[in-house]
Amino acid sequence: MGDDIETFEATDAGASLTKPISCGDLKKGYHVVIKGHPCKISDISFSKTGKHGSAKGHMFGIDIFTGRKYEDVQPGHAAMEEPFVTREIYQLINVDEDAGSVSLLLPDGTTKDDLNLP
C-alpha cells in the first residue's frame, strides 16, 4: 500500500451548536436561528393550509446577544435550527472604570478578570 501516514493538526468532537426542529413545533419562548442569528421567539403565528400549499409559520425573534428583532416565514414542515442555549449567572465583584475592566465570581469560587467594559 505504501508508507502514507496521515497526520492531523487538530480534531473536532463533531458536536453541533444546533439541533433540527420542525417549524410546526415552535412556540413562543423557544430559541431558533433566524437569518444566521440565535433568537428567542417573541411572537409566532401559523396560517391555514391553502389551495396551493402548506401552512406557513410567521415568526418574530429577538437576537439573544444584540436585542435586534428578526422576522422569518417558513413552511410548517420545514426543518429549522434550534441552538443549544445555556444561561450562567455570575456575581460582580469589582468594576475598575479607569482600566475599563470588571471582575466576576464564578460558581466554582474562582474569579474571571479578563473582561472589559463595553
Coordinates of N, CA and C in Angstrom, one line a residue:
M1 N 0.8 -1.2 0.0 CA 0.0 0.0 0.0 C 0.9 1.3 0.0
G2 N 1.9 1.3 0.7 CA 2.8 2.4 0.7 C 3.0 2.9 2.1
D3 N 3.8 3.9 2.2 CA 4.2 4.5 3.5 C 3.5 5.8 3.8
D4 N 2.3 5.9 3.3 CA 1.5 7.1 3.5 C 1.0 7.2 5.0
I5 N 1.4 8.1 5.7 CA 0.9 8.3 7.1 C 0.2 9.6 7.2
E6 N -1.1 9.5 7.6 CA -1.9 10.7 7.8 C -1.6 11.3 9.1
T7 N -1.5 12.6 9.1 CA -1.3 13.4 10.4 C -2.4 14.4 10.4
F8 N -2.9 14.7 11.6 CA -4.0 15.6 11.9 C -3.5 16.7 12.8
E9 N -3.6 17.9 12.4 CA -3.2 19.1 13.2 C -4.2 19.3 14.3
A10 N -5.4 19.2 14.0 CA -6.5 19.4 15.1 C -7.7 18.6 14.7
T11 N -8.4 18.2 15.8 CA -9.6 17.4 15.5 C -10.8 18.1 16.2
D12 N -11.9 17.6 15.9 CA -13.2 18.2 16.4 C -14.0 17.0 17.0
A13 N -14.7 17.3 18.0 CA -15.5 16.2 18.6 C -16.7 15.9 17.8
G14 N -17.1 16.8 16.8 CA -18.2 16.5 15.9 C -19.5 17.0 16.5
A15 N -19.4 17.7 17.7 CA -20.7 18.2 18.3 C -21.2 19.4 17.5
S16 N -22.5 19.5 17.4 CA -23.1 20.6 16.7 C -23.5 21.7 17.7
L17 N -23.6 22.9 17.2 CA -24.1 24.0 18.1 C -25.6 24.1 18.0
T18 N -26.2 23.4 17.1 CA -27.7 23.4 16.9 C -28.2 22.0 16.7
K19 N -29.5 21.9 16.8 CA -30.2 20.7 16.6 C -31.5 21.0 15.7
P20 N -31.9 20.1 14.9 CA -33.0 20.4 14.0 C -34.4 20.4 14.8
I21 N -35.3 21.2 14.3 CA -36.6 21.3 14.9 C -37.6 21.7 13.8
S22 N -38.7 21.1 13.8 CA -39.7 21.4 12.8 C -40.3 22.8 13.1
C23 N -40.6 23.6 12.0 CA -41.2 24.9 12.2 C -42.6 24.8 12.9
G24 N -43.3 23.7 12.6 CA -44.6 23.5 13.2 C -44.6 23.2 14.7
D25 N -43.4 22.8 15.2 CA -43.3 22.5 16.6 C -42.8 23.7 17.5
L26 N -42.5 24.9 16.8 CA -42.0 26.0 17.5 C -43.2 26.7 18.3
K27 N -42.8 27.3 19.4 CA -43.8 28.1 20.2 C -43.0 29.3 20.7
K28 N -43.8 30.3 21.3 CA -43.3 31.5 21.9 C -42.3 31.1 23.0
G29 N -41.2 31.7 23.0 CA -40.2 31.4 24.1 C -39.1 30.5 23.6
Y30 N -39.3 29.7 22.5 CA -38.3 28.8 22.1 C -37.1 29.6 21.4
H31 N -36.0 28.9 21.4 CA -34.8 29.5 20.7 C -34.7 28.9 19.3
V32 N -34.4 29.7 18.3 CA -34.3 29.3 16.9 C -33.3 30.2 16.2
V33 N -32.6 29.7 15.2 CA -31.7 30.5 14.4 C -32.5 31.1 13.2
I34 N -32.6 32.5 13.2 CA -33.2 33.2 12.2 C -32.2 34.1 11.4
K35 N -32.0 33.8 10.1 CA -31.1 34.5 9.3 C -29.7 34.5 9.9
G36 N -29.3 33.4 10.5 CA -28.0 33.2 11.0 C -27.8 33.7 12.4
H37 N -28.8 34.2 13.0 CA -28.7 34.8 14.4 C -29.5 34.0 15.4
P38 N -28.9 33.6 16.5 CA -29.7 32.9 17.5 C -30.7 33.8 18.2
C39 N -32.0 33.5 18.1 CA -33.1 34.4 18.6 C -34.0 33.6 19.5
K40 N -34.7 34.4 20.4 CA -35.7 33.8 21.2 C -37.0 34.3 20.5
I41 N -38.0 33.4 20.3 CA -39.2 33.7 19.6 C -40.1 34.6 20.5
S42 N -40.4 35.8 20.0 CA -41.3 36.7 20.8 C -42.7 36.6 20.3
D43 N -43.0 36.2 19.0 CA -44.3 36.0 18.5 C -44.3 35.0 17.3
I44 N -45.3 34.2 17.3 CA -45.3 33.2 16.1 C -46.8 33.0 15.8
S45 N -47.1 32.9 14.5 CA -48.5 32.6 14.1 C -48.4 31.7 12.9
F46 N -49.4 30.8 12.7 CA -49.5 29.9 11.6 C -50.7 30.2 10.8
S47 N -50.5 30.3 9.4 CA -51.6 30.4 8.5 C -52.2 29.1 8.2
K48 N -53.4 29.0 7.8 CA -54.1 27.8 7.4 C -53.5 27.3 6.1
T49 N -53.7 26.0 5.9 CA -53.2 25.5 4.6 C -54.2 26.0 3.5
G50 N -53.6 26.3 2.4 CA -54.3 26.9 1.3 C -54.5 26.0 0.1
K51 N -55.0 26.5 -1.0 CA -55.2 25.8 -2.2 C -53.9 25.3 -2.8
H52 N -52.9 26.2 -2.7 CA -51.6 25.9 -3.4 C -50.4 25.7 -2.5
G53 N -50.7 25.2 -1.2 CA -49.5 24.9 -0.4 C -49.8 24.6 1.0
S54 N -48.8 24.5 1.8 CA -48.9 24.1 3.2 C -49.0 25.3 4.1
A55 N -49.3 25.0 5.4 CA -49.3 26.1 6.4 C -48.0 26.8 6.5
K56 N -48.0 28.1 6.7 CA -46.8 28.8 6.9 C -46.7 29.3 8.4
G57 N -45.5 29.3 8.9 CA -45.2 29.9 10.2 C -44.5 31.2 10.1
H58 N -45.2 32.2 10.6 CA -44.6 33.6 10.6 C -44.1 33.9 12.0
M59 N -42.8 34.1 12.1 CA -42.2 34.3 13.4 C -41.4 35.6 13.6
F60 N -41.4 36.1 14.8 CA -40.5 37.2 15.1 C -39.6 36.8 16.2
G61 N -38.4 37.1 16.1 CA -37.4 36.7 17.2 C -36.5 37.8 17.5
I62 N -36.0 37.8 18.8 CA -35.1 38.8 19.3 C -33.8 38.2 19.5
D63 N -32.7 38.7 18.9 CA -31.4 38.2 19.0 C -31.0 38.2 20.4
I64 N -30.5 37.0 20.9 CA -30.2 36.9 22.3 C -28.9 37.6 22.7
F65 N -28.1 38.1 21.7 CA -26.9 38.8 22.0 C -27.0 40.3 21.8
T66 N -27.7 40.7 20.8 CA -27.8 42.1 20.5 C -29.1 42.8 20.8
G67 N -30.2 42.0 20.9 CA -31.5 42.5 21.2 C -32.2 43.0 19.9
R68 N -31.6 42.8 18.7 CA -32.2 43.2 17.5 C -33.3 42.2 17.1
K69 N -34.4 42.7 16.4 CA -35.5 41.9 16.1 C -35.4 41.4 14.7
Y70 N -35.7 40.1 14.5 CA -35.7 39.5 13.2 C -37.0 38.8 12.9
E71 N -37.3 38.7 11.6 CA -38.6 38.1 11.1 C -38.3 37.1 10.1
D72 N -39.1 36.0 10.1 CA -38.9 34.9 9.1 C -40.3 34.3 8.9
V73 N -40.5 33.7 7.7 CA -41.6 33.0 7.3 C -41.1 31.6 6.7
Q74 N -41.6 30.5 7.3 CA -41.2 29.2 6.8 C -42.4 28.3 6.7
P75 N -42.4 27.3 5.8 CA -43.4 26.3 5.7 C -43.5 25.5 7.1
G76 N -44.7 25.1 7.4 CA -44.8 24.4 8.7 C -44.0 23.1 8.8
H77 N -43.7 22.5 7.7 CA -43.0 21.2 7.8 C -41.4 21.5 7.6
A78 N -41.0 22.7 7.5 CA -39.6 23.0 7.2 C -38.8 22.7 8.5
A79 N -37.6 22.2 8.3 CA -36.7 22.0 9.4 C -35.9 23.2 9.7
M80 N -35.8 23.7 10.9 CA -35.1 24.9 11.3 C -34.0 24.4 12.3
E81 N -33.1 25.4 12.7 CA -32.1 25.1 13.6 C -32.4 25.7 15.0
E82 N -32.3 24.8 16.0 CA -32.5 25.3 17.4 C -31.2 25.3 18.1
P83 N -30.7 26.4 18.5 CA -29.4 26.5 19.1 C -29.4 25.9 20.6
F84 N -28.3 25.3 21.0 CA -28.2 24.9 22.4 C -27.8 26.1 23.2
V85 N -28.7 26.5 24.1 CA -28.5 27.8 24.9 C -28.4 27.4 26.4
T86 N -27.4 27.9 27.0 CA -27.2 27.7 28.4 C -27.1 29.1 29.0
R87 N -27.6 29.3 30.2 CA -27.5 30.6 30.9 C -26.8 30.4 32.2
E88 N -25.8 31.2 32.4 CA -25.0 31.2 33.6 C -25.0 32.5 34.3
I89 N -25.2 32.6 35.6 CA -25.3 33.8 36.3 C -24.0 33.9 37.2
Y90 N -23.3 35.1 37.1 CA -22.1 35.3 37.8 C -22.4 36.5 38.8
Q91 N -21.6 36.6 39.8 CA -21.6 37.7 40.7 C -20.5 38.7 40.4
L92 N -20.9 40.0 40.4 CA -20.0 41.0 40.1 C -19.2 41.4 41.3
I93 N -17.9 41.3 41.2 CA -17.0 41.6 42.4 C -16.5 43.1 42.3
N94 N -16.0 43.5 41.2 CA -15.3 44.8 41.1 C -15.5 45.3 39.7
V95 N -15.6 46.7 39.7 CA -15.6 47.4 38.4 C -14.5 48.5 38.5
D96 N -13.5 48.4 37.6 CA -12.4 49.3 37.5 C -12.7 50.2 36.3
E97 N -13.2 51.4 36.5 CA -13.6 52.3 35.4 C -12.3 52.8 34.8
D98 N -11.3 53.0 35.6 CA -10.0 53.6 35.0 C -9.4 52.6 34.0
A99 N -9.3 51.4 34.3 CA -8.8 50.3 33.5 C -9.8 49.8 32.5
G100 N -11.1 50.0 32.7 CA -12.1 49.6 31.8 C -12.4 48.1 31.9
S101 N -12.2 47.5 33.1 CA -12.4 46.1 33.3 C -13.3 45.8 34.4
V102 N -13.8 44.5 34.5 CA -14.6 44.0 35.5 C -14.1 42.7 36.0
S103 N -14.4 42.3 37.3 CA -14.1 41.0 37.8 C -15.4 40.3 38.2
L104 N -15.5 39.1 37.9 CA -16.6 38.3 38.2 C -16.3 37.1 39.1
L105 N -17.2 36.6 39.9 CA -17.0 35.4 40.7 C -17.7 34.3 40.0
L106 N -17.0 33.3 39.7 CA -17.5 32.1 39.0 C -18.2 31.1 40.0
P107 N -19.1 30.3 39.6 CA -19.8 29.3 40.5 C -18.8 28.4 41.3
D108 N -17.6 28.1 40.8 CA -16.7 27.3 41.5 C -15.8 28.0 42.5
G109 N -16.0 29.4 42.6 CA -15.3 30.2 43.6 C -14.1 30.9 43.0
T110 N -13.7 30.6 41.8 CA -12.6 31.4 41.2 C -13.1 32.7 40.6
T111 N -12.2 33.5 40.2 CA -12.6 34.8 39.6 C -12.2 34.8 38.1
K112 N -12.9 35.6 37.4 CA -12.6 35.9 36.0 C -12.4 37.4 35.9
D113 N -11.1 37.7 35.5 CA -10.7 39.1 35.5 C -10.3 39.6 34.1
D114 N -10.6 38.9 33.0 CA -10.1 39.3 31.7 C -11.3 39.9 30.9
L115 N -12.3 40.5 31.5 CA -13.4 41.1 30.8 C -13.3 42.6 30.8
N116 N -13.6 43.2 29.7 CA -13.5 44.6 29.5 C -14.9 45.2 29.5
L117 N -15.0 46.4 30.0 CA -16.3 47.1 29.9 C -16.7 47.5 28.5
P118 N -17.9 47.4 28.1 CA -18.3 47.8 26.7 C -18.2 49.3 26.5

